[in-house]
Amino acid sequence: MTAHAGSPRPVATACPYCGVGCGVLASTGPDGGVTISGDPAHPANRGRLCVKGSTLGETLSLDGRLLHPMIRAGSGVLQRVSWASALDAVAEGFARIARNHGPDATAFYLSGQLLTEDYYVANKLMKGFLGTANVDTNSRLCMASSVAGHRRGFGSDTVPGSYDDLDQADLLVLVGSNAAWCHPVLWQRMVANKQSRGARIVVIDPRRTATSAEADLMLAIRPGTDGTLFAGLLVHLAETGTLDQAYIAAHTEGFDQALERARELGPSIEATARACGLAGGDVRRLFHWFRTTERSVTLYSQGVNQSAQGTDKVSAILNCHLATGRIGRAGMGPFSLTGQPNAMGGREVGGLANMLAAHMGFSSVEIDRVRRFWGAPRMAEREGLKAVAMFDAIEKGTIKALWVMATNPAASLPRADAVRRAMAGLDHFVVSENVLSNDTINSGARILLPAAAWGEKDGTVTNSERRITRQRRFLPLPGEARPDWWIVAEVAKRLGFAEAFSWPDVASVFREHAALSSFENQGSRDFDIGGLSQLSATEFEALEPVQWPVRRRSDTADKRFFANGGFFTPDGKARFIAIEAPGLRTEPDAAHPYVLNTGRMRDHWHTMTRTGKAPTLGRHAIEPAVEIHPRDAAAASLAAGDFAEVSTAHGRVTLRVVIDEGQAPGSLFVPIHWTAETASHGRVGALVQPATDPFSGQPEMKATPAAISRVAPGIEGFILSRSAVALPAGTRWARAAVAGGLGTVFSAPGGIDGAVIAAHLKPPGGAVSEMVDLGRGVYRAAIFDGARLVAVIFVAAGGRPSWSWIEAQFGAAELSPLARKALLSGRAPDGMADAGPTICACFAIGLTAIKAAIAEGACDVDAVGRALKAGTNCGSCRPEIKKLIETRPVTAPALA
Amino acid sequence: MSEPLVVIGNGMASARFVEELGKQALGRYSVLVIGAEPTLAYNRVLLSSLLAGEVEAGDIELKSKSWWRSQGVTLVYGRRAVTIDPAARTVALEGGACIPFARLVLATGSLPIRLPKPGMDLPGVLTFRDHDDVAAMLAATGPATRAVVIGGGLLGIEAAHGLARTGTHVTLIHLMDRLMERQLDREAANLLKRALEERGITVLLGADTAAIEGDGCVEAVRLADGRVLAADMVVSAVGIRPNAELARSAGLTLGRGIVVDDQMTTSDPAIHAIGECAEHRGICYGLVEPAYEQGQVLARHLAGKAAAYAGTVLSTNLKVSGVPVFSAGDFIGADGTEIIVWRDPGLGTYRKLVLRDDVLVGAVLFGETGDGLWYLDLIRRGEPLGRLREAVVFGRALAEAA
């Protein structure tokens, strides 16, 4: 038996990637390998998975995993310590700093990767026991504007609809969403609706994307003007008599002011189109379709949220749905697509600095209610610092203790280089992680705590349609890794709060969270899962995916909100919002003439600590690239495949140039995934401005003024190796998982000596096979340890060579003789027969051909010669041919 | 009435010529072949295999006795031609016979060069050229025998290899600093040296023979640097020279060899020369391929068909001691050339291509030579490689796969 005997039956769990929250079945084979498939029973995906979900099995190796607690010694080196000493050190630091500088000198920075129970425990410790609300999360970068927009409009952070609406709608308007890449399974549902029911799809995005390629109408909007477009739509709805006056009157407040403001912003279709940089006909078509389609869903994602006016953009959308009463009914409503697997769960427990717990805020009534429920000795009395402000406070030194869990702010926050420097100055810097090394850890984290990863931990997540799904464990905890909730609870005990943090298991944490959600609720708060607060451990284990609210145990049916009002404002009415004039916080200028947009690639996720392990996913985009419109490229003298420096007032990166007609002129697109772990010059977080939305605190990550200029390409090449290779200083590189190891692409402006790298990679007793064409600047080498290929290097002067075929050979257990011969050519020897060793040198006839001729009846040397010419010149091969004839396999005569 | 055609020499060139003539003009000539060796024509290239015991004497016969008979050829072997009278158009044989001819073909081959050093005439100093040499070597081989082979060219290496296969302790000494310097570059030569050493042969480079020493028979080889190598047998394989003695006696025009034109005709229109004894456009070839081409050209010419020999681009495509090697053109790489190299020590292969202005001008291959003829063709064509260059060193199949 192998050490990790697998579960005999598939374990149903939830995908750890985007907010769609697909159900996944994980089966562990006897060899420890994990097979992943979509869960046909899960309502979010009904068995489908996208490529990221499908390849989860490739991401589960323990390579690079943090498996033991570690503390950075005086020398800066991380040293393994016991859990007890690590937890003592974490608690001591927080206690000391809170005592000397007050609780607001401490902070937690959490993640949508955490499970609801992890989040709950962390939030409880900080807001109820340490006495600060400095608990924020990377969800702040993701959908905080949706939260703020929902709360402002509905009085609660409520997604009113369900995924079923996407199947039932007749019009799907996607705003700032590349769902085809970012929410692929939901997107497939939308496309299926289009195909089977004829639903129309409209995409509003400055950039043409895979999503817009499927759209019936694509509006390449000027960045920052979404609010104007929806203001114009509101005006159009009002002027065409499309308003639901009864709904407005019964269930809303503030319509007149909102419409008045909308008339200032988008008084007519023409004015709206002009302001948004759109063709009048396209705007007219959108407005017409929206006006005439009762079943309309408006979906929005980071293009709306990641904005200094994100909350207003959300409000502009909500206004249109409230004004038409198209909310909370089948096939209609506003729909926020969340980015992370448990962004919603984080919102539910109060993982955001401006939320308390269980969708409660910081009113004195709510503070008191939570205090009584928790028996909390030291409640936070006011909102804490939101992410950008939190790291500003770290930079200023007012926050001195930070615990980062399951996220990588040194790469992902705006001004990421400044964030990295700021964290280095912390007095007390704790990181709970899966990995041994990332940009945040390497910013100077003092204590590392090994957290359980997906597949190893148990709990719940909530997806974009409010559906709670169990994440279940199907792998043993590796090394000394522990669930995050356990780690936080252990620290809480050491801080003197044992009574409030002594859960025996994760189900107990869930029950407490569920109980809080219904505590003194009576329908006054949207989030109520009190019906689940009495689940036994067995029932929790078996919990089926369920949409909240679950006010009673029996109340597990799917449901929508607000069809008949019932908003969670004091008067139960929704609020129309008069939005501010739309525009970018910082407009491009002569020094930074482009608008820099940041976003995702199809096959990567966040900072690639998971997707970066999957060779299948690495193939889509091997290295980070800046995408630019052909006209801008020509103006900047950039050709496809060049390298360019992209700079802003905050930082600079150097990326490959991709010319893409889908980019709006004047804009640049860069991917968010690469960090110092995976690329030398690709930390795009460093470029992003820190301007934030006044309500949500979400930063404007998709519109930073930027400049671009060509840089010398240098000598280019790649290395496939079994482990990471250090390259000379000054070399630009990016790294991706390949079958059997790592692929590193590089360009060296000052040149690079491939032979030196080859010598470095050669194991003792190994051999270097090489090809050199100095005249062309070509150096290629394959490094062998015995018969095993351990590394391949290609260096070329004229652009990056392809490794596609070589990668397959690198991943193969054994290299065929033919593949070895072809390896350094980089070309598949398709159709090239293996000639075998040369027998006749004069006519270059190999063993294979001669054996074939013999098999076909050549019975003596001369006959072989007549067939192949072999042996007819110098004749030195004739003895060998003769021997081959004499030793040919004899076919047994057929029995009569 | 058939014209009498006499061939002097019964080696590989001769046999191929007769075969071709039979195909082109059977019956037009009455052919008589005179051979000094007392055997049917045999494959001289396989003498090392014979020495190594890999083949029997009969195996290396080029053609059987019955084949010769079927061709209507009169074979006179074991008798030496001693003079030619061009005016009388006769050839005189050892022992007095005088044979008339209408056409005469000289295919007398070449003779081993003997070093002008003391002791070269001692018993036990052999050359490596014919059956008799092999017989003499075989008489002395065995685990108790120490042989020194002088000459690290193809012939010496083959002799050393053949002797080593018999269990004989072999030392190969070569004046130059690498083996086969006229066919191989330094790296290929080093690989060959290693391959020979793996076969148990001791290879000494930069070894200048000062004298053969011995009292009545060979006992040692003394080198110029003072080293003395004990030896029971010495094989001198330092090179060959065209065997042009008969032609000289006939007053034909000579250079290093017998000068011929593109129809392989000597200064006497009735007399032709082919193979290693011939000198065409200033070149005496020492390889079998040009000899065969020359034999074909001459056969067509004598059949009354248009034929011309334009010379052979120098290439070496051989298996040296079982290791394929190939070289052609400027395989060293003069100033102004570019070099492409591919080596895989694990596979025991090495390739070097030499380019001038993107045109292939030279190549040396070691270990795997399947693409040698393609490279030779590229050299002969002289066209820029263009897109072929990227993978040209990996051979035709990969280079031409776009």
GROMACS .gro file of N, CA, C and O in nm, chain B residues 188-232:
model
  180
 1084ALA      N    1   3.649   1.504  -3.443
 1084ALA     CA    2   3.615   1.372  -3.495
 1084ALA      C    3   3.732   1.277  -3.478
 1084ALA      O    4   3.715   1.159  -3.444
 1085ALA      N    5   3.853   1.331  -3.501
 1085ALA     CA    6   3.972   1.247  -3.486
 1085ALA      C    7   3.988   1.201  -3.341
 1085ALA      O    8   4.026   1.086  -3.314
 1086ASN      N    9   3.956   1.290  -3.248
 1086ASN     CA   10   3.963   1.251  -3.107
 1086ASN      C   11   3.862   1.142  -3.075
 1086ASN      O   12   3.890   1.050  -2.998
 1087LEU      N   13   3.742   1.157  -3.132
 1087LEU     CA   14   3.639   1.054  -3.109
 1087LEU      C   15   3.683   0.921  -3.166
 1087LEU      O   16   3.664   0.816  -3.105
 1088LEU      N   17   3.747   0.926  -3.283
 1088LEU     CA   18   3.794   0.804  -3.345
 1088LEU      C   19   3.903   0.741  -3.258
 1088LEU      O   20   3.905   0.620  -3.236
 1089LYS      N   21   3.991   0.826  -3.208
 1089LYS     CA   22   4.099   0.776  -3.122
 1089LYS      C   23   4.039   0.704  -3.001
 1089LYS      O   24   4.081   0.594  -2.965
 1090ARG      N   25   3.937   0.768  -2.942
 1090ARG     CA   26   3.874   0.706  -2.825
 1090ARG      C   27   3.809   0.572  -2.863
 1090ARG      O   28   3.817   0.475  -2.789
 1091ALA      N   29   3.747   0.571  -2.980
 1091ALA     CA   30   3.682   0.447  -3.024
 1091ALA      C   31   3.785   0.336  -3.042
 1091ALA      O   32   3.761   0.221  -3.006
 1092LEU      N   33   3.902   0.373  -3.095
 1092LEU     CA   34   4.007   0.272  -3.113
 1092LEU      C   35   4.061   0.226  -2.979
 1092LEU      O   36   4.086   0.107  -2.957
 1093GLU      N   37   4.077   0.322  -2.889
 1093GLU     CA   38   4.128   0.285  -2.757
 1093GLU      C   39   4.032   0.192  -2.685
 1093GLU      O   40   4.072   0.103  -2.611
 1094GLU      N   41   3.898   0.216  -2.710
 1094GLU     CA   42   3.800   0.126  -2.649
 1094GLU      C   43   3.811  -0.016  -2.706
 1094GLU      O   44   3.765  -0.111  -2.644
 1095ARG      N   45   3.872  -0.027  -2.824
 1095ARG     CA   46   3.893  -0.160  -2.883
 1095ARG      C   47   4.028  -0.218  -2.841
 1095ARG      O   48   4.074  -0.317  -2.897
 1096GLY      N   49   4.094  -0.153  -2.749
 1096GLY     CA   50   4.218  -0.207  -2.695
 1096GLY      C   51   4.342  -0.164  -2.770
 1096GLY      O   52   4.451  -0.215  -2.746
 1097ILE      N   53   4.329  -0.071  -2.861
 1097ILE     CA   54   4.445  -0.025  -2.939
 1097ILE      C   55   4.509   0.093  -2.868
 1097ILE      O   56   4.440   0.187  -2.827
 1098THR      N   57   4.640   0.088  -2.852
 1098THR     CA   58   4.712   0.203  -2.797
 1098THR      C   59   4.745   0.297  -2.912
 1098THR      O   60   4.800   0.255  -3.014
 1099VAL      N   61   4.706   0.422  -2.896
 1099VAL     CA   62   4.729   0.519  -3.003
 1099VAL      C   63   4.831   0.622  -2.957
 1099VAL      O   64   4.812   0.685  -2.853
 1100LEU      N   65   4.939   0.638  -3.032
 1100LEU     CA   66   5.039   0.740  -3.001
 1100LEU      C   67   5.040   0.842  -3.114
 1100LEU      O   68   5.064   0.806  -3.230
 1101LEU      N   69   5.012   0.968  -3.078
 1101LEU     CA   70   5.012   1.074  -3.179
 1101LEU      C   71   5.143   1.151  -3.171
 1101LEU      O   72   5.212   1.148  -3.070
 1102GLY      N   73   5.176   1.224  -3.276
 1102GLY     CA   74   5.300   1.299  -3.280
 1102GLY      C   75   5.421   1.207  -3.266
 1102GLY      O   76   5.524   1.244  -3.211
 1103ALA      N   77   5.404   1.083  -3.316
 1103ALA     CA   78   5.509   0.982  -3.297
 1103ALA      C   79   5.586   0.966  -3.429
 1103ALA      O   80   5.534   0.912  -3.526
 1104ASP      N   81   5.706   1.014  -3.430
 1104ASP     CA   82   5.790   1.013  -3.552
 1104ASP      C   83   5.882   0.891  -3.547
 1104ASP      O   84   5.966   0.878  -3.458
 1105THR      N   85   5.866   0.802  -3.644
 1105THR     CA   86   5.947   0.681  -3.645
 1105THR      C   87   6.091   0.715  -3.686
 1105THR      O   88   6.112   0.775  -3.792
 1106ALA      N   89   6.186   0.678  -3.600
 1106ALA     CA   90   6.326   0.704  -3.634
 1106ALA      C   91   6.389   0.582  -3.700
 1106ALA      O   92   6.463   0.594  -3.798
 1107ALA      N   93   6.355   0.465  -3.650
 1107ALA     CA   94   6.415   0.344  -3.707
 1107ALA      C   95   6.340   0.222  -3.658
 1107ALA      O   96   6.274   0.225  -3.554
 1108ILE      N   97   6.352   0.115  -3.739
 1108ILE     CA   98   6.306  -0.015  -3.693
 1108ILE      C   99   6.431  -0.088  -3.646
 1108ILE      O  100   6.533  -0.091  -3.716
 1109GLU      N  101   6.423  -0.144  -3.528
 1109GLU     CA  102   6.542  -0.208  -3.473
 1109GLU      C  103   6.518  -0.358  -3.460
 1109GLU      O  104   6.405  -0.402  -3.440
 1110GLY      N  105   6.626  -0.434  -3.471
 1110GLY     CA  106   6.613  -0.579  -3.454
 1110GLY      C  107   6.738  -0.650  -3.505
 1110GLY      O  108   6.808  -0.598  -3.593
 1111ASP      N  109   6.759  -0.763  -3.448
 1111ASP     CA  110   6.874  -0.843  -3.487
 1111ASP      C  111   6.826  -0.959  -3.572
 1111ASP      O  112   6.783  -1.061  -3.521
 1112GLY      N  113   6.818  -0.936  -3.701
 1112GLY     CA  114   6.773  -1.041  -3.791
 1112GLY      C  115   6.623  -1.039  -3.813
 1112GLY      O  116   6.575  -1.084  -3.916
 1113CYS      N  117   6.551  -0.988  -3.722
 1113CYS     CA  118   6.408  -0.965  -3.744
 1113CYS      C  119   6.364  -0.851  -3.653
 1113CYS      O  120   6.438  -0.808  -3.565
 1114VAL      N  121   6.241  -0.806  -3.676
 1114VAL     CA  122   6.192  -0.689  -3.602
 1114VAL      C  123   6.190  -0.717  -3.453
 1114VAL      O  124   6.139  -0.819  -3.408
 1115GLU      N  125   6.243  -0.620  -3.375
 1115GLU     CA  126   6.232  -0.631  -3.229
 1115GLU      C  127   6.169  -0.508  -3.167
 1115GLU      O  128   6.107  -0.517  -3.061
 1116ALA      N  129   6.187  -0.390  -3.232
 1116ALA     CA  130   6.134  -0.268  -3.171
 1116ALA      C  131   6.123  -0.157  -3.274
 1116ALA      O  132   6.188  -0.162  -3.379
 1117VAL      N  133   6.042  -0.060  -3.241
 1117VAL     CA  134   6.035   0.064  -3.320
 1117VAL      C  135   6.089   0.175  -3.230
 1117VAL      O  136   6.044   0.192  -3.117
 1118ARG      N  137   6.190   0.248  -3.283
 1118ARG     CA  138   6.244   0.360  -3.205
 1118ARG      C  139   6.187   0.489  -3.262
 1118ARG      O  140   6.184   0.511  -3.383
 1119LEU      N  141   6.136   0.572  -3.171
 1119LEU     CA  142   6.079   0.699  -3.213
 1119LEU      C  143   6.184   0.809  -3.203
 1119LEU      O  144   6.283   0.797  -3.129
 1120ALA      N  145   6.158   0.918  -3.274
 1120ALA     CA  146   6.254   1.029  -3.275
 1120ALA      C  147   6.273   1.088  -3.137
 1120ALA      O  148   6.380   1.140  -3.105
 1121ASP      N  149   6.172   1.079  -3.051
 1121ASP     CA  150   6.187   1.135  -2.916
 1121ASP      C  151   6.257   1.038  -2.822
 1121ASP      O  152   6.265   1.064  -2.701
 1122GLY      N  153   6.305   0.925  -2.875
 1122GLY     CA  154   6.385   0.835  -2.795
 1122GLY      C  155   6.308   0.716  -2.740
 1122GLY      O  156   6.365   0.620  -2.694
 1123ARG      N  157   6.175   0.725  -2.744
 1123ARG     CA  158   6.096   0.613  -2.694
 1123ARG      C  159   6.119   0.490  -2.781
 1123ARG      O  160   6.135   0.501  -2.904
 1124VAL      N  161   6.119   0.376  -2.718
 1124VAL     CA  162   6.138   0.251  -2.793
 1124VAL      C  163   6.018   0.161  -2.765
 1124VAL      O  164   5.983   0.137  -2.649
 1125LEU      N  165   5.951   0.118  -2.872
 1125LEU     CA  166   5.833   0.034  -2.858
 1125LEU      C  167   5.868  -0.107  -2.901
 1125LEU      O  168   5.905  -0.131  -3.017
 1126ALA      N  169   5.861  -0.201  -2.806
 1126ALA     CA  170   5.891  -0.340  -2.840
 1126ALA      C  171   5.789  -0.389  -2.943
 1126ALA      O  172   5.671  -0.357  -2.934
 1127ALA      N  173   5.833  -0.464  -3.044
 1127ALA     CA  174   5.743  -0.508  -3.150
 1127ALA      C  175   5.786  -0.641  -3.207
 1127ALA      O  176   5.904  -0.665  -3.231
 1128ASP      N  177   5.686  -0.728  -3.226
 1128ASP     CA  178   5.712  -0.854  -3.296
 1128ASP      C  179   5.676  -0.841  -3.443
 1128ASP      O  180   5.711  -0.925  -3.524
   0.00000   0.00000   0.00000
